[in-house]
Phi, psi and omega in degrees: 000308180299323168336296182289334175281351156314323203290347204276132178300167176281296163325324204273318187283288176318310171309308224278352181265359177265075176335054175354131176226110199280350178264032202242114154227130199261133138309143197029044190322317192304315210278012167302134182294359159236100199300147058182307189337299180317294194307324149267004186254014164242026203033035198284161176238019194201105187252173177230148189196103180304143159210101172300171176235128154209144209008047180108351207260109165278102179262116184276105176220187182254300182286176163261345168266347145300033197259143163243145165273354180282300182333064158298145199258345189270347215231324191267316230216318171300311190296273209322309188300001211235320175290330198267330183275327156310316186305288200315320230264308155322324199257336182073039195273325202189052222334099189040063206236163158265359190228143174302175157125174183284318202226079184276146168331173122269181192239094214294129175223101150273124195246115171287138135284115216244303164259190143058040183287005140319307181284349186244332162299303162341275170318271183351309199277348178296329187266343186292296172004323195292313210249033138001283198305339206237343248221117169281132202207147164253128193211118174058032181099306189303135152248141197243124182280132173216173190284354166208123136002178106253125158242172197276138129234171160093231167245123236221099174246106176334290176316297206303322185291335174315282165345329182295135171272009176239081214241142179223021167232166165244234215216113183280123183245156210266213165247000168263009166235009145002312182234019185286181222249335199297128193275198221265309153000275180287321176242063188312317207238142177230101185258160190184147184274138168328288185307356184285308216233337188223147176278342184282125188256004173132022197255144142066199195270165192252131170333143158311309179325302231262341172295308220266018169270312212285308189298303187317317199286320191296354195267303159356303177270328159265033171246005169249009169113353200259150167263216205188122197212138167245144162236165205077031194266159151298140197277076168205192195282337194297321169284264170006314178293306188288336187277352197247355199256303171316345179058048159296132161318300186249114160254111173286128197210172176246331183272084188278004171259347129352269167296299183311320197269312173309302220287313177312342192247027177296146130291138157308159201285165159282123175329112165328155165271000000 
């Protein structure tokens, strides 16, 4: 037995020991030193990825002068998610997830448009197809639960991604959509910057007003099907405890060994029946 237990790659015994924490979203992900790697290896379930179009090339920087032409979104973010969920799937770790276990998450790929997003939807939908197999997609009315997301942020054209009848992204929506008509599918998510709407930075106790604002907006997006992200919060536990109570999806952070260490030491919400 100990014999046969050499043989278990190292790598493999580490992943499979890194607890998915699905309300962990790394921000700016790309600038970490291993773009998505960090980010699974703290168990985040949820990445961000800035993206350009240049000369055909879906390119990840937050700028334009940070642009590499190796920095791909298919080569940082497409591929790898794409290999671990065939591996779980080979190994039966997760019937095909990105993270192993009997009942794993999905896994949230927020894609910022940062211009012309007409012009990076287009290519995008060219390039998804490959990555199918993986991919939560709506095809002919029909929705398919897949091992990664795609939503949309940034600048987001809305009509052209509606319109598809084969659509394999959604769609990041504000607080002014709140009350939309739109189904959960096409507008998984409702994002919004923290300093817009609230005054609090995380000093001392948070106004009564603005928690029972803050509650109000999370019921508001789950009695239509939407999870719920702020950018811009202050990086620190005091907020982050009000963002976790209130039951935001994403608690956005730059800091993942942080947020991992706060979320572990969360009680878990109680299971729906």
């Amino acid at each position: 037995l100990l014999l046969f237990s050499c043989w278990i790659p190292i790598g493999q015994l580490v992943a499979d020991e890194v607890v998915p924490r699905p309300r962990a979203h790394a921000h700016n992900d790309y600038y970490h030193t291993r773009p998505l790697l960090d980010a699974l290896s703290h168990g985040f379930c949820s990445v961000e990825a800035d993206v350009y179009l240049v000369d055909g090339k879906l390119l990840v920087a937050h700028s334009r002068f940070e642009l590499k032409p190796e920095k791909t979104l298919e080569r940082l973010y497409l591929d790898p998610l794409l290999k671990r969920v065939r591996d779980h799937t080979v190994a039966g770790l997760g019937g095909g997830r990105v993270f192993p276990g009997s009942k794993p998450p999905p896994f949230t790929l927020l894609v910022d448009f940062k211009t012309n997003g007409a012009g990076i939807d287009k290519r995008l939908q060219q390039v998804l197809p490959r990555y199918k197999e993986m991919l939560t997609h709506v095809e002919d009315g029909q929705f398919y639960q897949g091992a990664v997301t795609i939503v949309i942020s940034g600048d987001r054209p809305r009509q052209q991604i509606a319109t598809r009848t084969t659509r394999y992204v959604g769609i990041d929506g504000r607080l002014g959509d709140l009350e939309s008509t739109e189904p959960a599918h096409l507008l998984p998510l409702i994002s919004d910057r923290w300093t817009s709407h609230f005054r609090w930075r995380g000093i001392g106790p948070m106004p009564a007003e603005e928690q029972l604002k803050l509650k109000n907006i999370v019921k508001q997006a789950h009695d239509k099907g939407r999870r719920v992200r702020f950018w811009a919060t202050p990086e620190n536990p005091a907020l982050w405890l009000e963002l976790y109570n209130a039951g935001v999806d994403l608690i956005n952070t730059d800091k993942l060994a942080e947020l991992e260490k706060f979320l572990a030491g969360q009680k878990p919400a109680p299971e729906k029946p």
